[in-house]
PDB file of C-alpha atoms in Angstrom:
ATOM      1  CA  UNK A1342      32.434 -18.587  17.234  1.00 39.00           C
ATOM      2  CA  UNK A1343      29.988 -16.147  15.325  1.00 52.00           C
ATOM      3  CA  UNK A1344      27.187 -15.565  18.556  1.00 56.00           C
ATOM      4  CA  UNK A1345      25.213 -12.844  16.366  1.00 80.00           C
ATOM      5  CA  UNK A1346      21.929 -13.108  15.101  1.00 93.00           C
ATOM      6  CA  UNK A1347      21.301 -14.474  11.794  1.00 96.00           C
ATOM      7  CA  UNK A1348      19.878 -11.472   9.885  1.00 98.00           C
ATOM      8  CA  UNK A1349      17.225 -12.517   7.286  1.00 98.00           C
ATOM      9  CA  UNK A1350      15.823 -10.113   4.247  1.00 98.00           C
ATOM     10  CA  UNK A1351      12.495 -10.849   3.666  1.00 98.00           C
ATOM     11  CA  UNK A1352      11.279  -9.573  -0.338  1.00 98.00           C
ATOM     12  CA  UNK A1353       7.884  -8.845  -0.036  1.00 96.00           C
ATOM     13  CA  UNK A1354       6.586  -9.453  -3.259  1.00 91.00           C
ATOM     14  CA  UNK A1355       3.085 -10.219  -3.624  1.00 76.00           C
ATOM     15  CA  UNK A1356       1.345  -7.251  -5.370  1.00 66.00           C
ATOM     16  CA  UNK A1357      -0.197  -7.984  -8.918  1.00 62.00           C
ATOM     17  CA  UNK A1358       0.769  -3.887  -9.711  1.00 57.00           C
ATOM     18  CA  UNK A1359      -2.972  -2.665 -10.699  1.00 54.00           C
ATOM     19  CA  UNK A1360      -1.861   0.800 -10.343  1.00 53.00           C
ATOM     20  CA  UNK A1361       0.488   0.245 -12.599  1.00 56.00           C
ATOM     21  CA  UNK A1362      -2.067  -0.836 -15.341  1.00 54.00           C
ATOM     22  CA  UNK A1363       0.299  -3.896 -16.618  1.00 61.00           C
ATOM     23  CA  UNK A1364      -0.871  -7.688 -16.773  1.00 67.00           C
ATOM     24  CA  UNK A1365       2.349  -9.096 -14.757  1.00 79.00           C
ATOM     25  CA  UNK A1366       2.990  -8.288 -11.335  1.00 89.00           C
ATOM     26  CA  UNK A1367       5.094  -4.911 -10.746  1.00 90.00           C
ATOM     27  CA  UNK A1368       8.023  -6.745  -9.580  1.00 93.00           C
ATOM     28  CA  UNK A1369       8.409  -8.444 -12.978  1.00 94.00           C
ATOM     29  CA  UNK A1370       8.736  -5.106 -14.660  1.00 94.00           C
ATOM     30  CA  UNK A1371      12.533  -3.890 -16.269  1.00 94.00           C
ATOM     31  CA  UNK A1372      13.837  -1.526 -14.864  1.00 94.00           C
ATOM     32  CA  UNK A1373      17.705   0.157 -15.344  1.00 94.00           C
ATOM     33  CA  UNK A1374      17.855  -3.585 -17.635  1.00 93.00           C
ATOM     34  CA  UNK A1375      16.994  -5.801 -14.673  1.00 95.00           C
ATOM     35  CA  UNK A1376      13.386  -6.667 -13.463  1.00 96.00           C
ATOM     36  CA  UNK A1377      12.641  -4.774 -10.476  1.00 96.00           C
ATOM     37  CA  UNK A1378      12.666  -7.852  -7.564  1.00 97.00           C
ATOM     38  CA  UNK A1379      16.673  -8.096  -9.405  1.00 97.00           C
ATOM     39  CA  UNK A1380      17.474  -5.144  -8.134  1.00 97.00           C
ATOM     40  CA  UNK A1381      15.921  -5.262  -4.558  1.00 98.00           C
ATOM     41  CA  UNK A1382      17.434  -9.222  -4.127  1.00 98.00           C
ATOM     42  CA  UNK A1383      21.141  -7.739  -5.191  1.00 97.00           C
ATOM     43  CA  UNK A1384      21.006  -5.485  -3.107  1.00 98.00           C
ATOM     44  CA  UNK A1385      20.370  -7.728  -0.298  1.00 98.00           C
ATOM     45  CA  UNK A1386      22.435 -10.484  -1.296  1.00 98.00           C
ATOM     46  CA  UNK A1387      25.578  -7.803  -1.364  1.00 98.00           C
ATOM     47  CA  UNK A1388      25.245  -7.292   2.045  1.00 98.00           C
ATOM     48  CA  UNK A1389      27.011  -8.465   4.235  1.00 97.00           C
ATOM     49  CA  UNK A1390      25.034  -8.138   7.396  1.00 97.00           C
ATOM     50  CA  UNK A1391      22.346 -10.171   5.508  1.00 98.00           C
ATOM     51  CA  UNK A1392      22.703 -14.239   5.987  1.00 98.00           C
ATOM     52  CA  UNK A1393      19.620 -15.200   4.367  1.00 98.00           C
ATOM     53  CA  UNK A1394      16.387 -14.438   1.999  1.00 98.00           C
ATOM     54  CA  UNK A1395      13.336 -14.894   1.219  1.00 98.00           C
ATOM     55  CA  UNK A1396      11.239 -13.909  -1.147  1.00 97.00           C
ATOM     56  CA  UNK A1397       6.979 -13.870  -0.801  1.00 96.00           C
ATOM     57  CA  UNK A1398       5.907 -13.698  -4.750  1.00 95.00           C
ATOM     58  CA  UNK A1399       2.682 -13.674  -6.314  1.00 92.00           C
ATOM     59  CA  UNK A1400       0.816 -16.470  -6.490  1.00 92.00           C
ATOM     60  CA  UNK A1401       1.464 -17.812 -10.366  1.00 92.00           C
ATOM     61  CA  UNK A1402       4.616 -16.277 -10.332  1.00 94.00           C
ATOM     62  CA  UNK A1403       7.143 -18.510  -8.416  1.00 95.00           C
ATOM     63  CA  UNK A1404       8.649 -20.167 -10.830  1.00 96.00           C
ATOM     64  CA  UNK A1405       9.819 -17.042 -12.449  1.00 95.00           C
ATOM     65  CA  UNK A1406      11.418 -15.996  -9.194  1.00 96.00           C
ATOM     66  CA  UNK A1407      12.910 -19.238  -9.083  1.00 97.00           C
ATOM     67  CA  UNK A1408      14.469 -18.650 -12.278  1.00 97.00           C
ATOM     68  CA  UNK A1409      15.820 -15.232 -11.753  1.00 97.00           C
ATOM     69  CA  UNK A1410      17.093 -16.389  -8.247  1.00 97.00           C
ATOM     70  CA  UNK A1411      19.310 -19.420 -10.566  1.00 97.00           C
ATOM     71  CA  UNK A1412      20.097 -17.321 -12.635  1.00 96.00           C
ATOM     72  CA  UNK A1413      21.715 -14.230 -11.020  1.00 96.00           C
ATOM     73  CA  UNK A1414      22.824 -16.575  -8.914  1.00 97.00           C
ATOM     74  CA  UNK A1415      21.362 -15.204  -5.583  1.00 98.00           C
ATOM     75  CA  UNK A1416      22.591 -18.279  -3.372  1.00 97.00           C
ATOM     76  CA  UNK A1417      21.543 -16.380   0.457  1.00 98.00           C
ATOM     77  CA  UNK A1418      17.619 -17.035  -1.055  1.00 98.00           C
ATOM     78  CA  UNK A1419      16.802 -19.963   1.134  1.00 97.00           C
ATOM     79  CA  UNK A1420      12.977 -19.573   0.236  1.00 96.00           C
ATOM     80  CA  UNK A1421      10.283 -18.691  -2.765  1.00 97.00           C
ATOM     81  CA  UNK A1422       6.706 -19.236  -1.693  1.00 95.00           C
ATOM     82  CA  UNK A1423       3.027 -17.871  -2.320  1.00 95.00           C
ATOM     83  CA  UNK A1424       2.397 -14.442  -1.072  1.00 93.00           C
ATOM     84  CA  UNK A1425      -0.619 -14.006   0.222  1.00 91.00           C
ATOM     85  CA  UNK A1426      -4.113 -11.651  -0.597  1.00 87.00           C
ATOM     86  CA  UNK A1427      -2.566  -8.305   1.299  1.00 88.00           C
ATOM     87  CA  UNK A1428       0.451  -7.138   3.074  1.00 88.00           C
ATOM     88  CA  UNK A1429      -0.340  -8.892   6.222  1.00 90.00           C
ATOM     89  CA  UNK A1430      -1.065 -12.213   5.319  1.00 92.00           C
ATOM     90  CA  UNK A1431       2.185 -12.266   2.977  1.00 94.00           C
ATOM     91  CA  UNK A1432       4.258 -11.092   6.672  1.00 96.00           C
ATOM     92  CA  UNK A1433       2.621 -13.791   8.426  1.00 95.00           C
ATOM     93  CA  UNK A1434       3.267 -16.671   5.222  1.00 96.00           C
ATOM     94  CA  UNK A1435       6.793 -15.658   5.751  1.00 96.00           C
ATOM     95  CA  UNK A1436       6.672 -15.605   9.694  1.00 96.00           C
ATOM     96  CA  UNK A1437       5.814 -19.208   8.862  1.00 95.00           C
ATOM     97  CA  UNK A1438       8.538 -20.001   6.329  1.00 95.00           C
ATOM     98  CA  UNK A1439      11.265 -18.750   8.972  1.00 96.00           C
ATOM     99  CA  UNK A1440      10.131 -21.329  11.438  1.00 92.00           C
ATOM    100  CA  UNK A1441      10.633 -20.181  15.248  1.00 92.00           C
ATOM    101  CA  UNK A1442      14.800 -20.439  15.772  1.00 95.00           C
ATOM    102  CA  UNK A1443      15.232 -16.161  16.666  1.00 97.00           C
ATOM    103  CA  UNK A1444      16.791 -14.158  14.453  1.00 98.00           C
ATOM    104  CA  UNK A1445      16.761 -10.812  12.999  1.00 98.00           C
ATOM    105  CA  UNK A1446      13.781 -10.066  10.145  1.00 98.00           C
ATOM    106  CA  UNK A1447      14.082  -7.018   7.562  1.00 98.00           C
ATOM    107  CA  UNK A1448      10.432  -7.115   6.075  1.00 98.00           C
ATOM    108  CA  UNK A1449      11.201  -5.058   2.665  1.00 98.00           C
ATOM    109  CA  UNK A1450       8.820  -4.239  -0.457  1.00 97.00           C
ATOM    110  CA  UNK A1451      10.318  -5.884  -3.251  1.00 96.00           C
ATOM    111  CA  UNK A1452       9.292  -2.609  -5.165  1.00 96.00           C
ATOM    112  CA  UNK A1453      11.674  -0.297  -3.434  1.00 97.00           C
ATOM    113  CA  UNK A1454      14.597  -1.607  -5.702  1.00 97.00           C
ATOM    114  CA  UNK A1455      16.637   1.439  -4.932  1.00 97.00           C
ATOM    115  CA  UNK A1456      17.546   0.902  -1.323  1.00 98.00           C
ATOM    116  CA  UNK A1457      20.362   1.847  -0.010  1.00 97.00           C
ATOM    117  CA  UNK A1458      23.336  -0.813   1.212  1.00 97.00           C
ATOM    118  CA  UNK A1459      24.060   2.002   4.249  1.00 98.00           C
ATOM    119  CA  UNK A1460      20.340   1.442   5.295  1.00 98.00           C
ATOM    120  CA  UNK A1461      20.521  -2.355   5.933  1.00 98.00           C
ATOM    121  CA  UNK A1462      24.005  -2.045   7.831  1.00 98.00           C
ATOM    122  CA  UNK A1463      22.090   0.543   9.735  1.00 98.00           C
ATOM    123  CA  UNK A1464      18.982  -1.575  10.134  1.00 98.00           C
ATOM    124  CA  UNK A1465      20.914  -4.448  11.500  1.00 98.00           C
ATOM    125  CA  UNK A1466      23.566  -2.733  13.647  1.00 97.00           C
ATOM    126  CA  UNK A1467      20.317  -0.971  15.253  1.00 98.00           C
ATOM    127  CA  UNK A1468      18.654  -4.602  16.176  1.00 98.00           C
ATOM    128  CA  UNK A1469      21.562  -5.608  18.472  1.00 96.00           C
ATOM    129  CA  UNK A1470      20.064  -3.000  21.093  1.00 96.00           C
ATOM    130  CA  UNK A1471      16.740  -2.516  19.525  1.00 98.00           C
ATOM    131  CA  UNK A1472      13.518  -5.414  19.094  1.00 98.00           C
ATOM    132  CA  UNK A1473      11.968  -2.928  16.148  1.00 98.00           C
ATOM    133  CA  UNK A1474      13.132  -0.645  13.930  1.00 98.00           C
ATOM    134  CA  UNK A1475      11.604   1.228  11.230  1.00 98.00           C
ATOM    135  CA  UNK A1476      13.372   3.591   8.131  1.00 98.00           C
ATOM    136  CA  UNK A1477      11.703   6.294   7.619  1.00 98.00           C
ATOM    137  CA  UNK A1478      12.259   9.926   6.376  1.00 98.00           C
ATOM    138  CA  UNK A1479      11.296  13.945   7.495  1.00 96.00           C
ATOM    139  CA  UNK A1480       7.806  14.773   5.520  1.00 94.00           C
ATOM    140  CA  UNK A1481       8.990  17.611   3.224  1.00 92.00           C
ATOM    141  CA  UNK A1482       4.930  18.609   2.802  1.00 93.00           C
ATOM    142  CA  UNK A1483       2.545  19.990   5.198  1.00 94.00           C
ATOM    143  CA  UNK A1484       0.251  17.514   6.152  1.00 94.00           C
ATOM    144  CA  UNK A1485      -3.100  18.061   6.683  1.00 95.00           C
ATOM    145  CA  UNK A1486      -6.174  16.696   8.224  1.00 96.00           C
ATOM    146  CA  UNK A1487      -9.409  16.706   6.206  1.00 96.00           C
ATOM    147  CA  UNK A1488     -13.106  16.498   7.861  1.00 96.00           C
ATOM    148  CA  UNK A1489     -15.579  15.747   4.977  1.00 96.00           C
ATOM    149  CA  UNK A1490     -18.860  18.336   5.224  1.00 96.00           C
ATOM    150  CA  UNK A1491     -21.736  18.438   2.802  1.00 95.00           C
ATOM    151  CA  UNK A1492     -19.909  20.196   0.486  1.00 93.00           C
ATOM    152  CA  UNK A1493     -16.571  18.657   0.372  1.00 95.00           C
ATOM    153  CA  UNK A1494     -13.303  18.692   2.392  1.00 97.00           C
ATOM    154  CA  UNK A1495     -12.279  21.113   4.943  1.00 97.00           C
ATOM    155  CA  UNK A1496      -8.651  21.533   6.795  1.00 97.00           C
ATOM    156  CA  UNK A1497      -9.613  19.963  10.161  1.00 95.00           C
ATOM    157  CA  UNK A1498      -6.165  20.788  11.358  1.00 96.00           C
ATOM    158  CA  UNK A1499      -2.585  20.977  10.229  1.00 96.00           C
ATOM    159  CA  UNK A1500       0.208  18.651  11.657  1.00 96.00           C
ATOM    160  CA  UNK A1501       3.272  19.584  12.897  1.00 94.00           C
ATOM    161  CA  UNK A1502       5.945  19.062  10.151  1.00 94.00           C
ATOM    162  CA  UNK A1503       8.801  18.799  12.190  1.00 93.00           C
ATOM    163  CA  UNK A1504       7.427  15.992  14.299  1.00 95.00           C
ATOM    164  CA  UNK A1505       5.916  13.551  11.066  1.00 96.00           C
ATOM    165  CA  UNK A1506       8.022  10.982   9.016  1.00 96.00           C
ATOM    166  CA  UNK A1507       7.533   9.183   5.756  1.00 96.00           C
ATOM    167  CA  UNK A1508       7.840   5.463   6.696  1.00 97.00           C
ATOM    168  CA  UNK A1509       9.742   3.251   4.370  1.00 97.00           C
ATOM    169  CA  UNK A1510      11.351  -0.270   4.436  1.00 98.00           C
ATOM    170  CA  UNK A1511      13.069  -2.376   5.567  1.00 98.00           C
ATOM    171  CA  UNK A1512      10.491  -2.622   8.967  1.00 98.00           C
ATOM    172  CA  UNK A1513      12.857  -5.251  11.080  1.00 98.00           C
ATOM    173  CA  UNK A1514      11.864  -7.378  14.190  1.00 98.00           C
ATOM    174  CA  UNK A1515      13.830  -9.958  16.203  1.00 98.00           C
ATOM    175  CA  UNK A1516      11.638 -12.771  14.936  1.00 98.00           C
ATOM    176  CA  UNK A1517       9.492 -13.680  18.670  1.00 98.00           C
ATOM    177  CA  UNK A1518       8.446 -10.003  18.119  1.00 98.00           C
ATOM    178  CA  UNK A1519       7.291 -10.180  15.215  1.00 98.00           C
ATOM    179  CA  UNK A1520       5.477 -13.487  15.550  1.00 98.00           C
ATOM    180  CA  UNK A1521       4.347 -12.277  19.061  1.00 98.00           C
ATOM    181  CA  UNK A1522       2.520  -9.320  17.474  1.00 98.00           C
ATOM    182  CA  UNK A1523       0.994 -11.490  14.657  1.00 97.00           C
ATOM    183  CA  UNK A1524      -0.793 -13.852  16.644  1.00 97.00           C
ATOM    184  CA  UNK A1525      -2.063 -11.213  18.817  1.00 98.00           C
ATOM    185  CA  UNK A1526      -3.578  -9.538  16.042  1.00 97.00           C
ATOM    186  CA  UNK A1527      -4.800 -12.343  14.174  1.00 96.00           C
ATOM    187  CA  UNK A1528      -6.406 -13.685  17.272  1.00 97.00           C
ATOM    188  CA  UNK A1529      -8.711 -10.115  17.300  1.00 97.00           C
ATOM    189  CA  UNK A1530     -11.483 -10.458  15.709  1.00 94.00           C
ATOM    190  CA  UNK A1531     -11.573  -6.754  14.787  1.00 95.00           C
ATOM    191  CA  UNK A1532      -7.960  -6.899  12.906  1.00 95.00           C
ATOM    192  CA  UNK A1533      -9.354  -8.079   9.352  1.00 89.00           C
ATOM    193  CA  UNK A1534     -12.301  -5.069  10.123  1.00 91.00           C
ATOM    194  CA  UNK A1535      -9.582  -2.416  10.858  1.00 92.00           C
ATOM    195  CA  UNK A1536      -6.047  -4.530   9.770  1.00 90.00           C
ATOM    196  CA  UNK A1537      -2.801  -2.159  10.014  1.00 92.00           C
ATOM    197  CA  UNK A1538      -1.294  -0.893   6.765  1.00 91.00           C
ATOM    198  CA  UNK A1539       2.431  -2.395   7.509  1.00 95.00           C
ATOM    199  CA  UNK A1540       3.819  -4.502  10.074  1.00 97.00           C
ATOM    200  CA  UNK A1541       4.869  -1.812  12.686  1.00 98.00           C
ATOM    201  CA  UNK A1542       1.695  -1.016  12.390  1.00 97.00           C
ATOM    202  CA  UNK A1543       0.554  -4.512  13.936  1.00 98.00           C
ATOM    203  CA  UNK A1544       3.711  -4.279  16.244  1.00 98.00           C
ATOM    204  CA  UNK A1545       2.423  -0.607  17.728  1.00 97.00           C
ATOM    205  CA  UNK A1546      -1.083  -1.667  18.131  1.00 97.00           C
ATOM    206  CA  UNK A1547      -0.731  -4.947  19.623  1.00 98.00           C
ATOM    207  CA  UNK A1548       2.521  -4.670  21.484  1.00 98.00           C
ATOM    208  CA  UNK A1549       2.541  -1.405  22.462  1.00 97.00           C
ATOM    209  CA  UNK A1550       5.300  -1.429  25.120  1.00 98.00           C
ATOM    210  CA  UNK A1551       7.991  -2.371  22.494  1.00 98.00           C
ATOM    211  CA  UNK A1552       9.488   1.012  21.110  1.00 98.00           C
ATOM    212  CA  UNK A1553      10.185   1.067  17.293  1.00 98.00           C
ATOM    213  CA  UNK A1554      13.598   3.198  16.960  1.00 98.00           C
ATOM    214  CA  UNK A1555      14.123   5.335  13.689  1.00 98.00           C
ATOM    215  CA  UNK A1556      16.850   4.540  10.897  1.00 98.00           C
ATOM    216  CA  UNK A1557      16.871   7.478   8.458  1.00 98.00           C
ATOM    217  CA  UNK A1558      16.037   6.315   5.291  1.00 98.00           C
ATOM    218  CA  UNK A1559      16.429   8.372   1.525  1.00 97.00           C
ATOM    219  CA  UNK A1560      14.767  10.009  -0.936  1.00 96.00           C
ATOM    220  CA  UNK A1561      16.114   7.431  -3.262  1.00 96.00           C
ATOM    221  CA  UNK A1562      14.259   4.594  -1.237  1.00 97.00           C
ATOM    222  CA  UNK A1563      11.190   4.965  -3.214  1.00 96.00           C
ATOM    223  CA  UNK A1564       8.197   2.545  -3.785  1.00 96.00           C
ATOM    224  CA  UNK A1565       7.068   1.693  -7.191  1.00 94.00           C
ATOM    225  CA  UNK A1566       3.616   2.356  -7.173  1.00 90.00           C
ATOM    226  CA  UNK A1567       1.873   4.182  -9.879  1.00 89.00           C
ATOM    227  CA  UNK A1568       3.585   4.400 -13.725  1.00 90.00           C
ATOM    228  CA  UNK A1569       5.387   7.337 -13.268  1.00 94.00           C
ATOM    229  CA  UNK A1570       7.244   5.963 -10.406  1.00 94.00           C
ATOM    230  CA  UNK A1571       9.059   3.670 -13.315  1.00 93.00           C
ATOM    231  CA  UNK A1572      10.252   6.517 -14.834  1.00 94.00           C
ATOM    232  CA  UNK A1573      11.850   8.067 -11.759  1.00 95.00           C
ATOM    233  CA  UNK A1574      13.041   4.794 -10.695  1.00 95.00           C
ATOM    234  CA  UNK A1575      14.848   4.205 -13.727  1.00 95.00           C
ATOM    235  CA  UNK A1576      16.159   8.063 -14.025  1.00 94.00           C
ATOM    236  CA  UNK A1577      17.103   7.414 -10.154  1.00 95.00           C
ATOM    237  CA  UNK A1578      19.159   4.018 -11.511  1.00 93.00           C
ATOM    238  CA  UNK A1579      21.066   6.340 -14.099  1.00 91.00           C
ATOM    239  CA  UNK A1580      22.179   9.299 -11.508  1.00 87.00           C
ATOM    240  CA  UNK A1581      23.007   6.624  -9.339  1.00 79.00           C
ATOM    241  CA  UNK A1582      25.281   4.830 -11.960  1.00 71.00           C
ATOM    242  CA  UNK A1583      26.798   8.042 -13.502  1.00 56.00           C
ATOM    243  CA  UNK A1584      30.480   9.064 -12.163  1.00 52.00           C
ATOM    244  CA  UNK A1585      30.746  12.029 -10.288  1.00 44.00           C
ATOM    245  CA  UNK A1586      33.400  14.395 -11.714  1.00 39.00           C
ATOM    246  CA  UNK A1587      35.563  13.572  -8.912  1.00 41.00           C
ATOM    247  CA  UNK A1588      35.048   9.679 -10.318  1.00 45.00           C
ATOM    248  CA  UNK A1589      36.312  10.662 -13.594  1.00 38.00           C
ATOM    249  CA  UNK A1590      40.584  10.108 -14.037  1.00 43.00           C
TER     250      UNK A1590
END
């Protein structure tokens, strides 16, 4: 008998993509020949590790997810629903949708369609030992403080480099973590003043005494964000596809 964990890939997917400057929601956009969510849910419904999904889409927009999930025939989806107005309410919708049996959650933007199969087998393997991990990556820039003055922005200070990470995603929580931190936070009356910008974020603040271990992450891992981040994707999607001369008979 199988006594892991069920390990369940959350898509995060409920951004209408203003940066982007398109009238459809960033997810729905081609990329490499495939809509963007296409590539994120094969990748998760390849993996092994992965027993489940879910998928948080805009609100308008489910039935089109439904349709691409049919059609690709991604059978581990278990779940389309509403996302919600920002990234925390669409965490918490799906905290809700998993129901309160424990298992393993990978919380992962939809629009990072270019993750990496190694990262979930590393994501997973890490939450046998581990309540909270995070992927992230070494900052390649200098990153710098600014204090505004009357005439601008001044360097306040300058971080140590060789200390600071680029977080990415999956973020993944046994589920009772997860939840735990959630309805800590939204019982604060100051979270919607000050909320956290991702979930280990809410995890850190409000359950501080859980450590979040470190998956490295990639380059390639990238989120699509602003319109030149489709053209890199999809020049990222061709490298990615092209035979190494060592490939070649």
């Amino acid at each position: 008998m199988d006594s892991r964990l069920r390990s369940v890939g959350v898509l995060l997917a409920g951004g209408v993509g203003q940066r982007i400057g398109l009238d459809k929601p960033k997810q729905l956009i081609e990329v490499a020949g495939k809509t963007i969510i296409e590539h994120s849910l094969a990748v998760f419904q390849e993996a092994p590790e992965i027993d489940e999904i879910v998928v948080l889409m805009t609100p308008g927009h489910t039935d089109r997810i439904r349709e691409i999930v049919t059609r690709g025939g991604y059978d581990k989806v278990s779940k389309v629903v509403d996302g919600g107005a920002s990234r925390t309410e669409s965490t918490w919708l799906a905290l809700q949708a998993l129901g309160t049996e424990e298992c393993n959650v990978l919380l992962h933007d939809a629009v990072r369609p270019l993750v990496e199969p190694r990262i979930i087998t590393e994501c997973v393997k890490a939450l046998e030992t581990h309540q909270a991990v995070n992927v992230a990556i070494p900052s390649s820039d200098t990153v710098l403080v600014a204090v505004p003055t009357p005439d601008g922005e001044v360097i306040g200070e300058v971080l140590d480099r060789a200390v600071l990470r680029r977080s990415q995603t999956p973020q993944c929580f046994r589920l009772s973590v997860i939840r735990e931190a959630y309805e800590r936070a939204l019982a604060d009356p100051d979270f919607a003043a000050r909320p956290a910008t991702d979930d280990c974020g809410v995890v850190l603040r409000y359950l501080p005494g859980v450590p979040i271990h470190l998956v490295p992450g990639s380059e390639h891992n990238i989120k699509v964000t602003h319109p030149v981040d489709l053209r890199i994707a999809e020049l990222l999607f061709r490298l990615t596809s092209t035979p190494s001369i060592s490939d070649l008979p």
